[in-house]
């Protein structure tokens, strides 16, 4: 089955710890994205990547880091510098279509709670 | 300032009626607009895409319109069913963002269909 997976589903972190959220896709999509969703708010873009070994900051990149060493993988690290990390994190991917991109396919999400 | 806004209040309708959700934007020049469905605790699922030069798109019981003069998209679900209950997100692809498939999401409107 083709799809996009995220792990873990739930993650608890103590203050001051870094944590890494996993995102894997087997759709052969070129672009991958990380979003954060807070209650009552829409999705806010953290980082995105169009090709391997390249990524760009989104609107709320401070306190986060990413890597894109393989086309199918785009892990997100939430560092201790992120002041309010408790949120629902969503990973997505999309296929290039000419100069544009098709719709985004989302993973099931990771709910991160800071204790 | 640039904004994309959806009705923040939940929409409650009776089964069989038509649900109409609104997405308004300001200070964007959109290449296209997408609609997604999100169920609680899950990732969004793509429904429809409408381009700037299109007035209307249909898919089964779904219809989306796009008025670039009013800077508004309307999303309709005809013959609504309780299974249509979810949060619906609109997402805009600005012309200016030519890196990847970067989207700007609205905050979503929660739809509840009562039997």
Coordinates of N, CA and C in Angstrom, one line a residue:
Chain A
X1 N 0.8 -1.2 0.0 CA 0.0 0.0 0.0 C 0.9 1.2 0.0
X2 N 0.5 2.2 -0.9 CA 1.3 3.4 -0.9 C 0.7 4.4 0.1
X3 N 1.6 5.2 0.8 CA 1.1 6.1 1.7 C 2.2 6.8 2.4
X4 N 1.8 7.6 3.4 CA 2.7 8.4 4.2 C 2.5 8.0 5.7
X5 N 3.5 7.7 6.4 CA 3.4 7.3 7.8 C 4.2 8.2 8.7
X6 N 3.7 8.4 9.9 CA 4.3 9.1 10.9 C 4.4 8.3 12.2
X7 N 5.5 8.5 12.9 CA 5.6 7.8 14.2 C 6.4 8.7 15.2
X8 N 6.2 8.6 16.5 CA 5.1 7.8 17.0 C 3.7 8.6 16.9
X9 N 2.6 8.0 17.3 CA 1.3 8.6 17.3 C 1.2 9.6 18.4
X10 N 1.7 9.2 19.6 CA 1.7 10.1 20.8 C 3.2 10.1 21.3
X11 N 3.6 11.3 21.7 CA 5.0 11.5 22.2 C 4.9 12.5 23.4
X12 N 5.6 12.1 24.5 CA 5.7 12.9 25.6 C 7.1 13.3 25.9
X13 N 7.3 14.5 26.2 CA 8.7 15.0 26.3 C 8.8 15.9 27.6
X14 N 9.9 15.8 28.2 CA 10.2 16.6 29.3 C 10.8 17.9 28.8
X15 N 10.6 19.0 29.5 CA 11.2 20.3 29.1 C 12.7 20.2 29.0
X16 N 13.3 20.8 28.0 CA 14.7 20.8 27.8 C 15.2 19.6 27.0
X17 N 14.3 18.7 26.6 CA 14.7 17.6 25.7 C 14.4 17.9 24.3
X18 N 15.3 17.4 23.4 CA 15.0 17.4 22.0 C 14.3 16.1 21.6
X19 N 13.4 16.1 20.7 CA 12.7 14.9 20.2 C 12.6 14.9 18.7
X20 N 12.7 13.8 18.1 CA 12.6 13.7 16.6 C 11.3 12.9 16.2
X21 N 10.6 13.5 15.3 CA 9.3 12.9 14.8 C 9.7 12.3 13.4
X22 N 9.2 11.1 13.2 CA 9.5 10.4 11.9 C 8.4 10.7 10.9
X23 N 8.8 10.8 9.6 CA 7.9 10.9 8.5 C 8.5 10.1 7.3
X24 N 7.7 9.1 6.8 CA 8.2 8.3 5.7 C 7.1 8.2 4.7
X25 N 7.4 8.3 3.4 CA 6.4 8.1 2.3 C 7.0 7.2 1.2
X26 N 6.1 6.4 0.7 CA 6.5 5.5 -0.4 C 5.7 5.8 -1.7
X27 N 5.3 7.1 -1.8 CA 4.5 7.5 -2.9 C 5.4 8.1 -4.1
X28 N 6.7 8.1 -3.8 CA 7.7 8.7 -4.8 C 7.4 10.1 -5.0
X29 N 6.9 10.8 -4.0 CA 6.7 12.3 -4.1 C 8.0 13.1 -4.0
X30 N 8.0 14.2 -4.7 CA 9.2 15.0 -4.7 C 9.3 15.9 -3.4
X31 N 8.1 16.5 -3.1 CA 8.1 17.5 -2.0 C 7.5 16.9 -0.7
X32 N 8.1 17.4 0.4 CA 7.6 17.0 1.7 C 7.5 18.2 2.6
X33 N 6.5 18.1 3.6 CA 6.2 19.3 4.4 C 6.0 18.9 5.8
X34 N 6.2 19.8 6.7 CA 5.9 19.6 8.1 C 5.0 20.8 8.5
X35 N 3.9 20.5 9.2 CA 2.9 21.5 9.7 C 2.7 21.3 11.2
X36 N 2.3 22.3 11.8 CA 1.9 22.3 13.2 C 0.5 22.8 13.3
X37 N -0.4 22.1 14.1 CA -1.8 22.5 14.2 C -2.1 22.6 15.7
X38 N -2.6 23.7 16.1 CA -3.0 24.0 17.4 C -4.5 24.1 17.5
X39 N -5.2 23.8 18.6 CA -6.7 23.8 18.7 C -7.2 25.1 18.1
X40 N -8.2 25.0 17.2 CA -8.9 26.1 16.7 C -8.2 26.9 15.6
X41 N -7.0 26.4 15.3 CA -6.2 27.1 14.3 C -6.0 26.2 13.1
X42 N -5.6 26.8 12.0 CA -5.3 26.0 10.8 C -3.9 25.5 10.9
X43 N -3.4 24.9 9.8 CA -2.1 24.3 9.7 C -1.1 25.4 9.4
X44 N 0.0 25.4 10.2 CA 1.1 26.4 10.0 C 2.3 25.6 9.5
X45 N 2.9 26.1 8.5 CA 4.1 25.4 7.9 C 5.4 25.7 8.6
X46 N 6.0 24.6 9.0 CA 7.3 24.7 9.7 C 8.5 24.6 8.8
X47 N 8.6 23.6 8.0 CA 9.6 23.4 7.0 C 9.0 22.7 5.8
X48 N 9.7 22.9 4.6 CA 9.3 22.1 3.5 C 10.6 21.8 2.6
X49 N 10.5 20.7 1.8 CA 11.6 20.3 1.0 C 11.1 19.9 -0.4
X50 N 11.8 20.4 -1.4 CA 11.4 20.0 -2.8 C 12.2 18.9 -3.3
X51 N 13.5 18.8 -2.9 CA 14.4 17.7 -3.4 C 15.3 17.2 -2.2
X52 N 15.9 16.1 -2.4 CA 16.8 15.6 -1.4 C 17.9 16.6 -1.2
X53 N 18.3 16.7 0.1 CA 19.4 17.5 0.6 C 19.1 19.0 0.4
X54 N 17.9 19.4 0.3 CA 17.5 20.8 0.2 C 16.2 21.0 1.0
X55 N 16.1 22.0 1.8 CA 14.8 22.3 2.5 C 14.8 23.8 2.8
X56 N 13.6 24.3 3.0 CA 13.4 25.8 3.2 C 12.5 26.0 4.5
X57 N 12.8 27.1 5.2 CA 12.0 27.4 6.3 C 10.6 27.8 5.9
X58 N 9.6 27.4 6.7 CA 8.2 27.9 6.6 C 8.0 29.1 7.4
X59 N 6.8 29.3 7.9 CA 6.4 30.5 8.6 C 6.8 30.4 10.1
X60 N 7.0 29.2 10.7 CA 7.3 29.1 12.1 C 8.4 28.1 12.4
X61 N 9.6 28.3 11.7 CA 10.7 27.4 11.8 C 11.5 27.5 13.1
X62 N 11.4 28.5 13.8 CA 12.3 28.7 15.0 C 12.0 27.6 16.0
X63 N 13.1 27.0 16.5 CA 13.0 25.9 17.4 C 12.9 24.5 16.8
X64 N 12.9 24.4 15.5 CA 12.7 23.2 14.8 C 13.9 23.0 13.8
X65 N 14.2 21.7 13.5 CA 15.2 21.4 12.5 C 14.8 20.2 11.7
X66 N 15.2 20.1 10.4 CA 14.8 19.0 9.6 C 16.0 18.5 8.8
X67 N 15.9 17.3 8.2 CA 16.9 16.8 7.2 C 16.2 16.1 6.1
X68 N 16.8 16.0 4.9 CA 16.2 15.3 3.8 C 17.3 14.5 3.1
X69 N 17.8 13.5 3.7 CA 18.9 12.7 3.2 C 18.4 11.7 2.2
X70 N 17.1 11.3 2.3 CA 16.5 10.3 1.3 C 15.2 10.9 0.9
X71 N 14.8 10.6 -0.4 CA 13.6 11.1 -0.9 C 12.4 10.7 -0.1
X72 N 12.4 9.5 0.5 CA 11.2 9.1 1.2 C 11.1 9.5 2.6
X73 N 12.1 10.2 3.2 CA 12.2 10.4 4.6 C 12.4 11.9 4.9
X74 N 11.7 12.5 5.9 CA 11.8 13.9 6.2 C 11.6 14.0 7.7
X75 N 12.5 13.7 8.6 CA 12.3 13.8 10.0 C 12.4 15.2 10.5
X76 N 11.6 15.4 11.6 CA 11.5 16.8 12.2 C 12.0 16.6 13.6
X77 N 13.0 17.5 14.0 CA 13.4 17.5 15.4 C 12.9 18.8 16.1
X78 N 12.2 18.6 17.2 CA 11.7 19.7 18.0 C 12.8 19.9 19.1
X79 N 13.4 21.0 19.0 CA 14.5 21.3 20.0 C 14.0 22.0 21.2
X80 N 14.9 22.0 22.2 CA 14.6 22.7 23.5 C 14.3 24.2 23.3
X81 N 14.8 24.7 22.2 CA 14.6 26.1 21.9 C 13.1 26.5 21.5
X82 N 12.3 25.5 21.2 CA 10.9 25.7 20.9 C 10.2 25.9 22.2
X83 N 9.7 27.1 22.4 CA 9.1 27.5 23.7 C 7.8 26.8 24.0
X84 N 7.0 26.5 23.0 CA 5.6 26.0 23.2 C 5.4 24.8 22.3
X85 N 6.1 23.7 22.5 CA 6.0 22.6 21.5 C 4.8 21.7 21.5
X86 N 4.0 21.8 22.6 CA 2.8 20.9 22.7 C 1.9 21.3 21.5
X87 N 1.6 20.3 20.6 CA 0.8 20.5 19.4 C 0.6 19.2 18.7
X88 N -0.2 19.3 17.6 CA -0.4 18.1 16.7 C 0.4 18.4 15.5
X89 N 1.4 17.5 15.2 CA 2.3 17.7 14.0 C 1.9 16.8 12.9
X90 N 1.8 17.4 11.7 CA 1.4 16.7 10.5 C 2.5 16.8 9.4
X91 N 2.8 15.7 8.8 CA 3.7 15.6 7.7 C 2.9 15.4 6.4
X92 N 3.3 15.9 5.3 CA 2.6 15.8 4.1 C 3.6 15.7 2.9
X93 N 3.1 15.2 1.8 CA 4.0 15.1 0.6 C 3.1 15.4 -0.6
X94 N 3.8 15.8 -1.7 CA 3.1 16.0 -2.9 C 4.0 15.8 -4.1
X95 N 3.4 15.5 -5.3 CA 4.1 15.2 -6.5 C 4.3 16.4 -7.3
X96 N 5.4 16.6 -7.9 CA 5.6 17.7 -8.9 C 4.8 17.5 -10.1
X97 N 4.2 18.5 -10.6 CA 3.4 18.5 -11.9 C 3.8 19.7 -12.7
X98 N 4.8 19.4 -13.6 CA 5.3 20.5 -14.4 C 6.0 21.5 -13.5
X99 N 5.6 22.8 -13.5 CA 6.2 23.8 -12.7 C 5.5 23.9 -11.4
X100 N 4.4 23.2 -11.2 CA 3.6 23.3 -10.0 C 3.6 21.9 -9.3
X101 N 2.7 21.8 -8.3 CA 2.6 20.6 -7.5 C 1.2 20.2 -7.3
X102 N 0.9 18.9 -7.2 CA -0.4 18.4 -7.0 C -0.8 18.5 -5.6
X103 N -2.0 17.9 -5.2 CA -2.5 18.0 -3.9 C -1.6 17.4 -2.9
X104 N -1.7 17.7 -1.6 CA -0.9 17.2 -0.6 C -1.5 16.0 0.1
X105 N -0.7 15.0 0.3 CA -1.2 13.8 1.1 C -0.6 13.9 2.5
X106 N -1.4 13.7 3.4 CA -1.0 13.8 4.8 C -0.9 12.5 5.6
X107 N 0.0 12.5 6.5 CA 0.2 11.4 7.4 C -0.9 11.5 8.5
X108 N -0.9 10.5 9.4 CA -1.9 10.5 10.5 C -1.6 11.4 11.6
X109 N -0.4 12.0 11.7 CA -0.1 13.0 12.7 C 0.6 12.4 13.9
X110 N 1.4 13.2 14.6 CA 2.0 12.9 15.9 C 1.5 14.0 16.9
X111 N 1.0 13.5 18.0 CA 0.6 14.5 19.1 C 1.7 14.5 20.1
X112 N 2.3 15.7 20.2 CA 3.4 15.9 21.1 C 3.0 16.7 22.3
X113 N 3.3 16.2 23.5 CA 2.9 16.8 24.8 C 4.2 17.0 25.6
X114 N 4.4 18.2 26.0 CA 5.5 18.5 26.9 C 5.1 18.5 28.4
X115 N 5.7 17.7 29.2 CA 5.3 17.5 30.6 C 6.1 18.5 31.5
Chain B
X1 N -2.6 43.4 5.4 CA -1.9 42.1 5.7 C -2.6 41.0 4.9
X2 N -1.9 39.9 4.7 CA -2.5 38.8 4.0 C -3.2 37.9 4.9
X3 N -4.4 37.5 4.5 CA -5.2 36.6 5.4 C -6.0 35.6 4.5
X4 N -6.3 34.5 5.1 CA -7.3 33.5 4.5 C -8.2 33.1 5.7
X5 N -9.5 33.3 5.5 CA -10.4 33.2 6.6 C -11.6 32.3 6.3
X6 N -11.9 31.4 7.2 CA -13.1 30.6 7.1 C -14.0 30.9 8.3
X7 N -15.3 30.5 8.2 CA -16.2 30.7 9.3 C -15.7 30.0 10.5
X8 N -15.4 30.8 11.6 CA -14.9 30.1 12.8 C -16.0 29.4 13.6
X9 N -17.2 29.8 13.4 CA -18.3 29.2 14.1 C -18.6 27.8 13.4
X10 N -19.0 26.9 14.2 CA -19.4 25.6 13.7 C -20.7 25.7 12.9
X11 N -20.8 24.9 11.8 CA -22.0 24.9 11.0 C -22.9 23.7 11.4
X12 N -24.1 23.9 11.8 CA -24.9 22.7 12.2 C -26.1 22.7 11.2
X13 N -26.3 21.6 10.5 CA -27.4 21.5 9.6 C -28.1 20.1 9.7
X14 N -29.3 20.0 9.1 CA -30.1 18.8 9.2 C -29.7 17.9 8.0
X15 N -29.7 16.6 8.2 CA -29.4 15.7 7.2 C -30.3 15.9 6.0
X16 N -29.7 15.8 4.8 CA -30.5 16.1 3.5 C -30.4 17.5 3.0
X17 N -30.0 18.4 3.9 CA -29.9 19.8 3.4 C -28.5 20.0 2.8
X18 N -28.3 21.2 2.1 CA -27.1 21.5 1.5 C -26.2 22.4 2.5
X19 N -25.0 21.9 2.7 CA -24.1 22.7 3.6 C -23.2 23.6 2.7
X20 N -23.1 24.9 3.1 CA -22.2 25.8 2.3 C -21.2 26.4 3.3
X21 N -19.9 26.2 2.9 CA -18.8 26.7 3.7 C -18.1 27.8 2.9
X22 N -17.6 28.8 3.6 CA -17.0 30.0 2.9 C -15.5 30.1 3.3
X23 N -14.8 30.5 2.2 CA -13.3 30.8 2.4 C -13.1 32.1 1.7
X24 N -12.6 33.1 2.5 CA -12.3 34.4 2.0 C -10.8 34.7 2.1
X25 N -10.3 35.4 1.2 CA -8.8 35.8 1.3 C -8.6 37.2 0.9
X26 N -7.6 37.8 1.5 CA -7.2 39.2 1.2 C -5.7 39.3 0.9
X27 N -5.4 40.1 -0.1 CA -4.0 40.4 -0.4 C -3.2 39.2 -0.9
X28 N -3.9 38.2 -1.5 CA -3.2 37.1 -2.1 C -3.6 37.1 -3.6
X29 N -2.7 36.6 -4.5 CA -3.1 36.3 -5.9 C -3.0 34.8 -6.0
X30 N -4.1 34.1 -5.9 CA -4.0 32.7 -5.9 C -3.9 32.0 -7.3
X31 N -3.0 31.0 -7.4 CA -2.9 30.2 -8.6 C -4.1 29.2 -8.6
X32 N -4.3 28.6 -7.4 CA -5.5 27.7 -7.2 C -5.8 27.6 -5.7
X33 N -6.9 27.0 -5.5 CA -7.4 26.8 -4.1 C -7.8 25.4 -3.9
X34 N -7.5 24.8 -2.8 CA -7.9 23.4 -2.5 C -8.8 23.3 -1.3
X35 N -9.6 22.3 -1.2 CA -10.4 22.0 -0.1 C -10.0 20.6 0.5
X36 N -9.9 20.5 1.8 CA -9.5 19.3 2.5 C -10.6 19.0 3.6
X37 N -10.7 17.7 3.9 CA -11.6 17.3 5.0 C -10.6 16.7 6.1
X38 N -10.9 17.1 7.4 CA -10.1 16.6 8.5 C -11.0 16.0 9.6
X39 N -10.9 14.8 9.9 CA -11.6 14.2 11.0 C -10.8 14.3 12.3
X40 N -11.4 14.3 13.5 CA -10.7 14.6 14.7 C -9.5 13.6 14.9
X41 N -8.3 14.2 15.2 CA -7.1 13.4 15.5 C -6.5 12.7 14.3
X42 N -6.9 13.2 13.1 CA -6.4 12.6 11.9 C -5.8 13.6 10.9
X43 N -5.1 13.2 9.9 CA -4.6 14.2 8.9 C -5.6 14.5 7.9
X44 N -5.5 15.7 7.3 CA -6.5 16.2 6.3 C -6.4 15.3 5.1
X45 N -7.6 15.2 4.4 CA -7.7 14.4 3.1 C -8.2 15.4 2.0
X46 N -7.5 15.4 0.9 CA -7.8 16.2 -0.2 C -9.1 15.9 -0.8
X47 N -9.9 17.0 -1.1 CA -11.2 16.8 -1.8 C -11.3 17.3 -3.2
X48 N -11.0 18.6 -3.3 CA -11.2 19.3 -4.6 C -10.1 20.4 -4.8
X49 N -9.8 20.6 -6.0 CA -8.9 21.8 -6.4 C -9.6 22.6 -7.5
X50 N -9.5 23.9 -7.3 CA -10.1 24.8 -8.4 C -9.1 25.8 -8.7
X51 N -8.8 26.1 -10.0 CA -7.8 27.0 -10.5 C -8.4 28.4 -10.6
X52 N -7.5 29.4 -10.7 CA -8.0 30.8 -10.8 C -8.8 31.1 -12.0
X53 N -8.7 30.3 -13.1 CA -9.5 30.6 -14.3 C -10.7 29.7 -14.4
X54 N -11.0 29.0 -13.3 CA -12.2 28.1 -13.2 C -13.3 28.8 -12.3
X55 N -14.5 28.7 -12.7 CA -15.6 29.2 -11.9 C -16.2 28.2 -10.9
X56 N -16.2 26.9 -11.4 CA -16.9 25.9 -10.6 C -16.3 24.5 -10.9
X57 N -16.3 23.7 -9.8 CA -15.9 22.3 -10.0 C -16.8 21.4 -9.2
X58 N -17.1 20.2 -9.7 CA -18.0 19.3 -9.1 C -17.3 17.9 -8.9
X59 N -17.7 17.2 -7.8 CA -17.3 15.9 -7.6 C -18.3 15.2 -6.8
X60 N -19.1 14.4 -7.4 CA -20.2 13.7 -6.7 C -21.1 14.7 -6.0
X61 N -21.3 14.6 -4.7 CA -22.1 15.6 -4.0 C -21.4 16.9 -3.6
X62 N -20.2 17.0 -4.0 CA -19.4 18.2 -3.7 C -19.4 19.2 -4.8
X63 N -19.4 20.5 -4.5 CA -19.2 21.5 -5.5 C -18.4 22.7 -4.9
X64 N -17.5 23.2 -5.6 CA -16.7 24.3 -5.2 C -16.8 25.4 -6.2
X65 N -16.9 26.7 -5.8 CA -16.9 27.8 -6.7 C -15.8 28.7 -6.3
X66 N -15.3 29.5 -7.3 CA -14.2 30.4 -7.0 C -14.5 31.7 -7.7
X67 N -14.5 32.8 -6.9 CA -14.8 34.1 -7.5 C -13.6 35.0 -7.1
X68 N -12.7 35.3 -8.1 CA -11.5 36.0 -7.8 C -11.8 37.5 -7.7
X69 N -13.0 38.0 -8.1 CA -13.4 39.4 -7.9 C -13.8 39.6 -6.4
X70 N -14.6 38.7 -5.9 CA -15.0 38.7 -4.5 C -13.9 38.2 -3.6
X71 N -12.9 37.5 -4.2 CA -11.8 36.9 -3.4 C -12.5 35.9 -2.4
X72 N -13.2 35.0 -3.0 CA -14.0 34.0 -2.2 C -14.2 32.7 -2.9
X73 N -14.1 31.6 -2.1 CA -14.5 30.3 -2.6 C -15.6 29.8 -1.7
X74 N -16.6 29.1 -2.3 CA -17.7 28.5 -1.6 C -17.6 27.0 -1.8
X75 N -17.8 26.2 -0.8 CA -17.8 24.8 -0.8 C -19.1 24.2 -0.4
X76 N -19.8 23.5 -1.3 CA -21.1 23.0 -1.0 C -21.1 21.5 -0.9
X77 N -21.9 21.0 0.0 CA -22.1 19.5 0.1 C -23.7 19.4 0.0
X78 N -24.1 18.8 -1.1 CA -25.6 18.6 -1.3 C -26.0 17.2 -0.6
X79 N -27.3 17.2 -0.3 CA -27.8 16.0 0.3 C -26.9 15.5 1.5
X80 N -26.6 16.4 2.4 CA -25.6 16.1 3.4 C -26.1 14.9 4.3
X81 N -25.1 14.2 4.8 CA -25.3 13.0 5.6 C -24.5 13.2 6.9
X82 N -24.9 12.5 8.0 CA -24.1 12.6 9.3 C -22.6 12.2 9.0
X83 N -22.3 11.3 8.1 CA -20.9 11.0 7.8 C -20.1 12.1 7.2
X84 N -20.8 13.2 6.8 CA -20.1 14.3 6.3 C -19.6 15.2 7.4
X85 N -20.0 14.9 8.6 CA -19.5 15.7 9.8 C -18.0 15.7 10.0
X86 N -17.4 16.8 9.9 CA -15.9 16.9 10.0 C -15.5 18.4 10.0
X87 N -14.2 18.6 10.0 CA -13.7 20.0 9.8 C -13.2 20.1 8.4
X88 N -13.6 21.2 7.7 CA -13.2 21.4 6.3 C -12.3 22.6 6.2
X89 N -11.1 22.3 5.6 CA -10.1 23.3 5.5 C -9.9 23.8 4.0
X90 N -9.8 25.1 3.8 CA -9.4 25.6 2.5 C -8.0 26.0 2.5
X91 N -7.3 25.8 1.4 CA -5.9 26.1 1.3 C -5.6 26.8 0.0
X92 N -4.8 27.8 0.0 CA -4.5 28.7 -1.1 C -3.1 28.5 -1.6
X93 N -2.9 28.5 -2.9 CA -1.5 28.4 -3.4 C -1.3 29.8 -4.1
X94 N -0.5 30.6 -3.5 CA -0.2 32.0 -4.1 C 0.7 31.9 -5.3
X95 N 0.5 32.8 -6.2 CA 1.4 32.9 -7.4 C 2.8 33.2 -6.9
X96 N 2.9 34.0 -5.9 CA 4.2 34.5 -5.4 C 5.1 33.4 -4.9
X97 N 4.5 32.3 -4.3 CA 5.2 31.2 -3.7 C 5.6 30.2 -4.8
X98 N 6.7 30.4 -5.4 CA 7.1 29.5 -6.5 C 8.0 28.4 -6.1
X99 N 8.2 28.2 -4.7 CA 9.0 27.1 -4.2 C 8.1 26.0 -3.7
X100 N 8.1 24.9 -4.4 CA 7.3 23.7 -4.0 C 5.8 24.0 -4.1
X101 N 5.1 23.1 -3.4 CA 3.6 23.3 -3.4 C 3.2 24.0 -2.1
X102 N 3.9 24.9 -1.7 CA 3.6 25.6 -0.4 C 2.2 26.2 -0.4
X103 N 1.4 25.8 0.6 CA 0.0 26.2 0.7 C -0.2 27.1 1.9
X104 N -1.2 28.0 1.9 CA -1.6 28.7 3.0 C -3.0 28.2 3.4
X105 N -3.1 27.7 4.7 CA -4.4 27.1 5.1 C -5.2 28.1 5.9
X106 N -6.5 28.0 5.7 CA -7.5 28.6 6.6 C -7.6 27.8 7.9
X107 N -8.3 28.4 8.9 CA -8.4 27.7 10.2 C -9.4 26.6 10.3
X108 N -10.2 26.5 9.2 CA -11.1 25.4 9.1 C -12.5 25.7 9.7
X109 N -13.5 25.1 9.1 CA -14.9 25.2 9.7 C -15.4 23.8 10.0
X110 N -15.9 23.7 11.2 CA -16.5 22.4 11.7 C -17.9 22.3 11.2
X111 N -18.2 21.2 10.6 CA -19.6 20.9 10.1 C -20.1 19.8 10.9
X112 N -21.4 19.9 11.3 CA -22.1 18.9 12.1 C -23.4 18.7 11.4
X113 N -23.6 17.4 10.9 CA -24.9 17.1 10.2 C -25.7 16.2 11.1
X114 N -26.9 16.7 11.5 CA -27.7 16.0 12.4 C -28.7 15.1 11.7
X115 N -29.0 13.8 12.2 CA -29.9 13.0 11.5 C -31.4 13.5 11.7

